[in-house]
PDB file of C-alpha atoms in Angstrom:
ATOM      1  CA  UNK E   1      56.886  15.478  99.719  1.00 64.00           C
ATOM      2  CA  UNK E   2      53.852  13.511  98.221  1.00 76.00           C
ATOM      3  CA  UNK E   3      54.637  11.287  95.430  1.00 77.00           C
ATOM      4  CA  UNK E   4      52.756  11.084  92.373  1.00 71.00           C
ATOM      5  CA  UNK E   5      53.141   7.834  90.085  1.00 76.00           C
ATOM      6  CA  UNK E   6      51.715   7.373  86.673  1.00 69.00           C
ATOM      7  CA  UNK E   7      49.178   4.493  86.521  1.00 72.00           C
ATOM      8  CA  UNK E   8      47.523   2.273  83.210  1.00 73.00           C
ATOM      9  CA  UNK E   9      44.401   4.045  82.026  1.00 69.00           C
ATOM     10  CA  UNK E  10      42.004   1.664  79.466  1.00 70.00           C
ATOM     11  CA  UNK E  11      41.570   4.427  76.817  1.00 70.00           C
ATOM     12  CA  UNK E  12      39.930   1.670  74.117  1.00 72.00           C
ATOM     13  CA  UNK E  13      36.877   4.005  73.448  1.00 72.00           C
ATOM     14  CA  UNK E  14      38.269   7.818  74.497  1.00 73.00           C
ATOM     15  CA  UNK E  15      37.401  10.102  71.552  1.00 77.00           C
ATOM     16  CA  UNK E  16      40.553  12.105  70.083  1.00 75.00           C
ATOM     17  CA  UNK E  17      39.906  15.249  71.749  1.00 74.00           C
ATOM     18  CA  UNK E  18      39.467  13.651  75.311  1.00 77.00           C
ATOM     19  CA  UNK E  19      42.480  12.091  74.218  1.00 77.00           C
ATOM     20  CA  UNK E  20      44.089  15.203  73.643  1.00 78.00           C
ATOM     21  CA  UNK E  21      43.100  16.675  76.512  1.00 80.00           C
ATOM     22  CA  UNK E  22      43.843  13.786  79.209  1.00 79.00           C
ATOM     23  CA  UNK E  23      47.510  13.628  77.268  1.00 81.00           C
ATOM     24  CA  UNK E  24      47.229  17.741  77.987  1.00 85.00           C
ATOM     25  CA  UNK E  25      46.200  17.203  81.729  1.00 84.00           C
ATOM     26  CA  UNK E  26      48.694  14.849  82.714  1.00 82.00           C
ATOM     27  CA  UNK E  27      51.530  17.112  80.940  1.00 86.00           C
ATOM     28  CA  UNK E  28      50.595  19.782  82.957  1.00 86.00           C
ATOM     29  CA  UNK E  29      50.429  17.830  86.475  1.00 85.00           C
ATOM     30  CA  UNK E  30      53.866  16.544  85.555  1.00 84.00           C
ATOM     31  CA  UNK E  31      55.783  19.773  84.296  1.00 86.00           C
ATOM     32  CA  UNK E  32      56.455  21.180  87.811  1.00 87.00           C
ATOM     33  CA  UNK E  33      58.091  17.845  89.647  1.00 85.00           C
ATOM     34  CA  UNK E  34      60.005  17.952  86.022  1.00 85.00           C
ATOM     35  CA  UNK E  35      63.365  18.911  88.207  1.00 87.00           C
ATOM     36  CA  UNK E  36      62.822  15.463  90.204  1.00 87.00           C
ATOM     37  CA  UNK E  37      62.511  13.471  87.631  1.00 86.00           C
ATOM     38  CA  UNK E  38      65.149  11.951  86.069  1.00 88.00           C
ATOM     39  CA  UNK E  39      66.683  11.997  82.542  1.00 90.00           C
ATOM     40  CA  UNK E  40      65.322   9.348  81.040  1.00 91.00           C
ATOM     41  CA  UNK E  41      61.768  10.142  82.375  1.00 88.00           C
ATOM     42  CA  UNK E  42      62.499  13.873  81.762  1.00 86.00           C
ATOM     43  CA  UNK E  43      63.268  12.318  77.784  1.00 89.00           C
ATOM     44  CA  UNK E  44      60.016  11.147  78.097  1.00 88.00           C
ATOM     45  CA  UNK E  45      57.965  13.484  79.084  1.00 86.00           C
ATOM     46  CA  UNK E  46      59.612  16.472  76.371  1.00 89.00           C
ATOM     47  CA  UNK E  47      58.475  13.632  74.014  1.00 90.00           C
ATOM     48  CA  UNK E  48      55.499  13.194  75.009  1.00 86.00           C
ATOM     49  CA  UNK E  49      54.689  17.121  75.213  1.00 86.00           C
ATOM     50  CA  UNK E  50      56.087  17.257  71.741  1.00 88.00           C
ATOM     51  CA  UNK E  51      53.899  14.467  69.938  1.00 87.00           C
ATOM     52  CA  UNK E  52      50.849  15.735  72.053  1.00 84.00           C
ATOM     53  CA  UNK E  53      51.219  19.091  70.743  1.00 84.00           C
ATOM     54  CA  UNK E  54      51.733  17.948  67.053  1.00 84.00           C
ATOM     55  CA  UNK E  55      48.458  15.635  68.008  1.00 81.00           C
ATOM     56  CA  UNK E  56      47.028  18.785  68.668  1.00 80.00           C
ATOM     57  CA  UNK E  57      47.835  21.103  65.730  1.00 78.00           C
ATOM     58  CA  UNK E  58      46.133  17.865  63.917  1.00 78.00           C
ATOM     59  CA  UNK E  59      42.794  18.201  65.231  1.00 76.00           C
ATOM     60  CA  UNK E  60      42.653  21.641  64.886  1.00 68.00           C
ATOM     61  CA  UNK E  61      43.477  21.708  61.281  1.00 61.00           C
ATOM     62  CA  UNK E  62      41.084  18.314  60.907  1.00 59.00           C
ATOM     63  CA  UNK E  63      38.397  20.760  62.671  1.00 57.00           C
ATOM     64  CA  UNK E  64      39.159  24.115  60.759  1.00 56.00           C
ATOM     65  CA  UNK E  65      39.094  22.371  57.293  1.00 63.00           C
ATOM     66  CA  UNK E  66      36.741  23.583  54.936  1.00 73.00           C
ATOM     67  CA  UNK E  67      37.232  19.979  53.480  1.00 74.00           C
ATOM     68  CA  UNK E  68      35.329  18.876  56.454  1.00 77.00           C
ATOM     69  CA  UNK E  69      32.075  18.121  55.277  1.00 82.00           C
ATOM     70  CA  UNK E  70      33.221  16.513  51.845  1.00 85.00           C
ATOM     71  CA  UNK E  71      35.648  14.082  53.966  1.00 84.00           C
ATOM     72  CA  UNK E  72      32.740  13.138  55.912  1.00 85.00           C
ATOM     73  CA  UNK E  73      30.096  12.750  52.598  1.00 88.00           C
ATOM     74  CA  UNK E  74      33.202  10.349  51.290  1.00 88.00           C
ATOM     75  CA  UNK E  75      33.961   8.802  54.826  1.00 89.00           C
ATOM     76  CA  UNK E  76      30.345   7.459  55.006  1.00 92.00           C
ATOM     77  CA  UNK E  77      30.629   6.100  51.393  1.00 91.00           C
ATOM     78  CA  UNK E  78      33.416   3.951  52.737  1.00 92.00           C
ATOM     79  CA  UNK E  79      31.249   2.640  55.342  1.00 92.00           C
ATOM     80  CA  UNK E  80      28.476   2.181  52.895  1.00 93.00           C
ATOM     81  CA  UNK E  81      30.171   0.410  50.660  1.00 93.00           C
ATOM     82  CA  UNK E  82      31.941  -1.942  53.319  1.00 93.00           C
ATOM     83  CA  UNK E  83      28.704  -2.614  55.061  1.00 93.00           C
ATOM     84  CA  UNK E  84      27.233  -3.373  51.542  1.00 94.00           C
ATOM     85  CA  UNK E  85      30.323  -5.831  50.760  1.00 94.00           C
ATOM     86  CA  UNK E  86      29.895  -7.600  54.591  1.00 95.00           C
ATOM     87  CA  UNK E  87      25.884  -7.938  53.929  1.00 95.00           C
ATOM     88  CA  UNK E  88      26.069  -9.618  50.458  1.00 95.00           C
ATOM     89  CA  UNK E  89      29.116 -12.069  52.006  1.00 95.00           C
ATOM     90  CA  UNK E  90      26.699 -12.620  54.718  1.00 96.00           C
ATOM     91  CA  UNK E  91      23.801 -13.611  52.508  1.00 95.00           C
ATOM     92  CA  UNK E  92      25.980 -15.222  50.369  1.00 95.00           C
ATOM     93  CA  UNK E  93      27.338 -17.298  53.166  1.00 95.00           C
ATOM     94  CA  UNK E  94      24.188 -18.749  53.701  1.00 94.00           C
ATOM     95  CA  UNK E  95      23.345 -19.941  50.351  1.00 92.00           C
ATOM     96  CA  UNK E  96      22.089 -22.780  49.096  1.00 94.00           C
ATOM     97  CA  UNK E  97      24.235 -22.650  45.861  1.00 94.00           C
ATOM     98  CA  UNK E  98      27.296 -24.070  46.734  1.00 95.00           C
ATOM     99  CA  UNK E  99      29.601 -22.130  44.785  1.00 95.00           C
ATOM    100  CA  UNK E 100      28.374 -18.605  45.964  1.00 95.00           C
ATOM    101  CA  UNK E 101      28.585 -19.745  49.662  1.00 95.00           C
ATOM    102  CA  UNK E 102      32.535 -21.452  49.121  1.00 96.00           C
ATOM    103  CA  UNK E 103      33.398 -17.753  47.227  1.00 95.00           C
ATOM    104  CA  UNK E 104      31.334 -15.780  50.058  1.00 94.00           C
ATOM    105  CA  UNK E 105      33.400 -17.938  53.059  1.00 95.00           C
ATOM    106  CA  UNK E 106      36.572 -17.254  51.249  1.00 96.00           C
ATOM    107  CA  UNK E 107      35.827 -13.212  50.877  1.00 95.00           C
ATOM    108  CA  UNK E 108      34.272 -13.562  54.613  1.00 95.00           C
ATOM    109  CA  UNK E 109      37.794 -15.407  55.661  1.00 96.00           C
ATOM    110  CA  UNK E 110      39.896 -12.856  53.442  1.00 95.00           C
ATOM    111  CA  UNK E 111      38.120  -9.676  55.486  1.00 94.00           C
ATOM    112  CA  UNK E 112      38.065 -10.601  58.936  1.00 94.00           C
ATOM    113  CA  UNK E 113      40.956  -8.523  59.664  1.00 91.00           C
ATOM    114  CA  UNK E 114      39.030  -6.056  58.312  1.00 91.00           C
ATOM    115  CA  UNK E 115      35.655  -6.221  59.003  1.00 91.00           C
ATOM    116  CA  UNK E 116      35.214  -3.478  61.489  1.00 89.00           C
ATOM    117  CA  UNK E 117      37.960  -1.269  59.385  1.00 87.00           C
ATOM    118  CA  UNK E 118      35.518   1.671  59.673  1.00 84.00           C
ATOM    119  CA  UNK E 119      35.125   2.100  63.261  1.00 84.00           C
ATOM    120  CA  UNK E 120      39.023   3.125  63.411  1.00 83.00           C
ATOM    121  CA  UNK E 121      39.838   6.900  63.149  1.00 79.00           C
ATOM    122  CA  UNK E 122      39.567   8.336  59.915  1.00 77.00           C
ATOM    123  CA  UNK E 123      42.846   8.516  58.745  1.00 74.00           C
ATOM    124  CA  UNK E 124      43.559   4.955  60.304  1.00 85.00           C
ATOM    125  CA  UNK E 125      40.494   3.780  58.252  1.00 88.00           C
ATOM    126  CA  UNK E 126      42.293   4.572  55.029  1.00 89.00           C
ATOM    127  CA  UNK E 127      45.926   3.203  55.550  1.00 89.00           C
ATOM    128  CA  UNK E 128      43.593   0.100  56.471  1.00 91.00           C
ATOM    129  CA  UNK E 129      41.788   0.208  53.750  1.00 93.00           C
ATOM    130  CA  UNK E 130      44.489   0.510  51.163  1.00 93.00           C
ATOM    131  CA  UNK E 131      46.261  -2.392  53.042  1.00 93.00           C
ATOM    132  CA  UNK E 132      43.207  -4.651  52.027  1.00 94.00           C
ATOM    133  CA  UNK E 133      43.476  -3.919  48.538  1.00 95.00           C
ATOM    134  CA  UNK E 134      46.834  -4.242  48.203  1.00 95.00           C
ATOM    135  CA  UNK E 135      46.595  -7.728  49.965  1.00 95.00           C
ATOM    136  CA  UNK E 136      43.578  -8.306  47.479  1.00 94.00           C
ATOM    137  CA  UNK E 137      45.293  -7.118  43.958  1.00 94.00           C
ATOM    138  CA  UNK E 138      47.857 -10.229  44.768  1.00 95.00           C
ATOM    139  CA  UNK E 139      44.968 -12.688  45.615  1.00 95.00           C
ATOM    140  CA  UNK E 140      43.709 -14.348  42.553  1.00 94.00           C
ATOM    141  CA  UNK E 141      41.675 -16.720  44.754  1.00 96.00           C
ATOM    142  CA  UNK E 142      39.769 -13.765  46.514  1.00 95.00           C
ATOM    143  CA  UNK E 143      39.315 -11.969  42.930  1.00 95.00           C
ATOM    144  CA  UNK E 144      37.857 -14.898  41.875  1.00 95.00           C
ATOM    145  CA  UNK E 145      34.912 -15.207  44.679  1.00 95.00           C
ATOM    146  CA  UNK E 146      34.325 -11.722  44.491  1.00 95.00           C
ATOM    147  CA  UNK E 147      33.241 -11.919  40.954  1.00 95.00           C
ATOM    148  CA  UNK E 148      31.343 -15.157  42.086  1.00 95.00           C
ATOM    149  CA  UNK E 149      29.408 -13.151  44.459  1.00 96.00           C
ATOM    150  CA  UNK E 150      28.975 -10.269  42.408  1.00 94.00           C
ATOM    151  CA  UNK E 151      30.374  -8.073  44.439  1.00 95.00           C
ATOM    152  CA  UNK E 152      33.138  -6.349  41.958  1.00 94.00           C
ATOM    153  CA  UNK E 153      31.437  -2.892  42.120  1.00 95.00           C
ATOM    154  CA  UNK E 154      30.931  -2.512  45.232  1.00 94.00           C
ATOM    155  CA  UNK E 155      34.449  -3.102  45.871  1.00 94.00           C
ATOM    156  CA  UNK E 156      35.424  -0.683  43.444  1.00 95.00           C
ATOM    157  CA  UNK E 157      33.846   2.053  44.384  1.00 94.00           C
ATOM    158  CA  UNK E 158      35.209   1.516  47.921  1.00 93.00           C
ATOM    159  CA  UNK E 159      38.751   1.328  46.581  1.00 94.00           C
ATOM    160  CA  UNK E 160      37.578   4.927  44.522  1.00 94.00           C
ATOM    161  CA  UNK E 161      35.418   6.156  47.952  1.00 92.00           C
ATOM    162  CA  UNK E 162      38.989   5.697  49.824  1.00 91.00           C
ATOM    163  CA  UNK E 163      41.082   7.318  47.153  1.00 92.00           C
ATOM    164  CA  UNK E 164      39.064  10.268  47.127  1.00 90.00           C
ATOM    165  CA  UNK E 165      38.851  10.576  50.470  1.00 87.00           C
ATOM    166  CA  UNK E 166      43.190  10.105  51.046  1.00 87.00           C
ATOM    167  CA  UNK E 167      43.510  12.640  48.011  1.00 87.00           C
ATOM    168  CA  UNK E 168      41.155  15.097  49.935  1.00 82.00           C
ATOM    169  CA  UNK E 169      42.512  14.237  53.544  1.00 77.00           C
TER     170      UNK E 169
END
């Protein structure tokens, strides 16, 4: 008998369907040696068929929704808005005026976990996103050198730009 053994895959940039359908692939190689497996590994792979079928279900509904096109308009809003927030930090950063480049460090130092928030999947993007304001409505410090850099409304509407998009999603 020839014997098949799972190996570590780097998956860091697979899109979800590819994801979906390597998870698929694999399933299906596996099923029939199912009866030399052994319980624990048999555990595993019922699991794994489960969650990749709910995975699934997922992106076809995200595909089918007529929602679509209004998750993406407020998707890319979030991305504007962050991108907005990262360039005035930047410039900011740079400044001559000594107060707006100590509030844009502290804003810069207060996103780095999130500065590449919107290059996670979409509904990973918001969980982030609602993270960093909850971190940043108990952060009078940050508050502070936001309103130093002017940079209030753009934070705003990406707190609003997320909440639309989560009560939509």
């Amino acid at each position: 008998m020839e014997n098949k053994t799972f190996i570590t895959l780097h998956l860091n940039h697979l899109q979800m369907n590819d994801a979906f359908s390597l998870y698929k692939s694999t399933i299906d190689v596996a099923i029939p040696f199912q009866k030399y497996l052994g319980a624990t590994e048999n555990a595993i792979l019922e699991k794994l068929n489960s969650d990749n079928n709910l995975f699934g279900q997922q992106l076809n509904k995200s595909n089918k929704s007529i929602h679509t096109e209004t998750l993406d308009r407020y998707h890319e809003n979030r991305c504007g808005y962050l991108s907005e927030v990262k360039r005035t930090v930047k410039f900011n950063a740079t400044s001559r005026d000594i107060t707006k480049k100590t509030a844009a460090l502290t804003v810069e130092q207060f996103l780095k976990p999130y500065w590449n928030a919107t290059s996670q999947a979409l509904n990973s993007v918001t969980g982030v996103l609602f993270g960093l304001f909850e971190k940043l409505d108990k952060n009078s410090e940050v508050k502070t050198a936001i309103t130093t850099i002017e940079l209030d409304i753009p934070f705003n509407d990406l707190r609003k730009a997320n909440t639309d998009y989560d009560n939509l999603y």
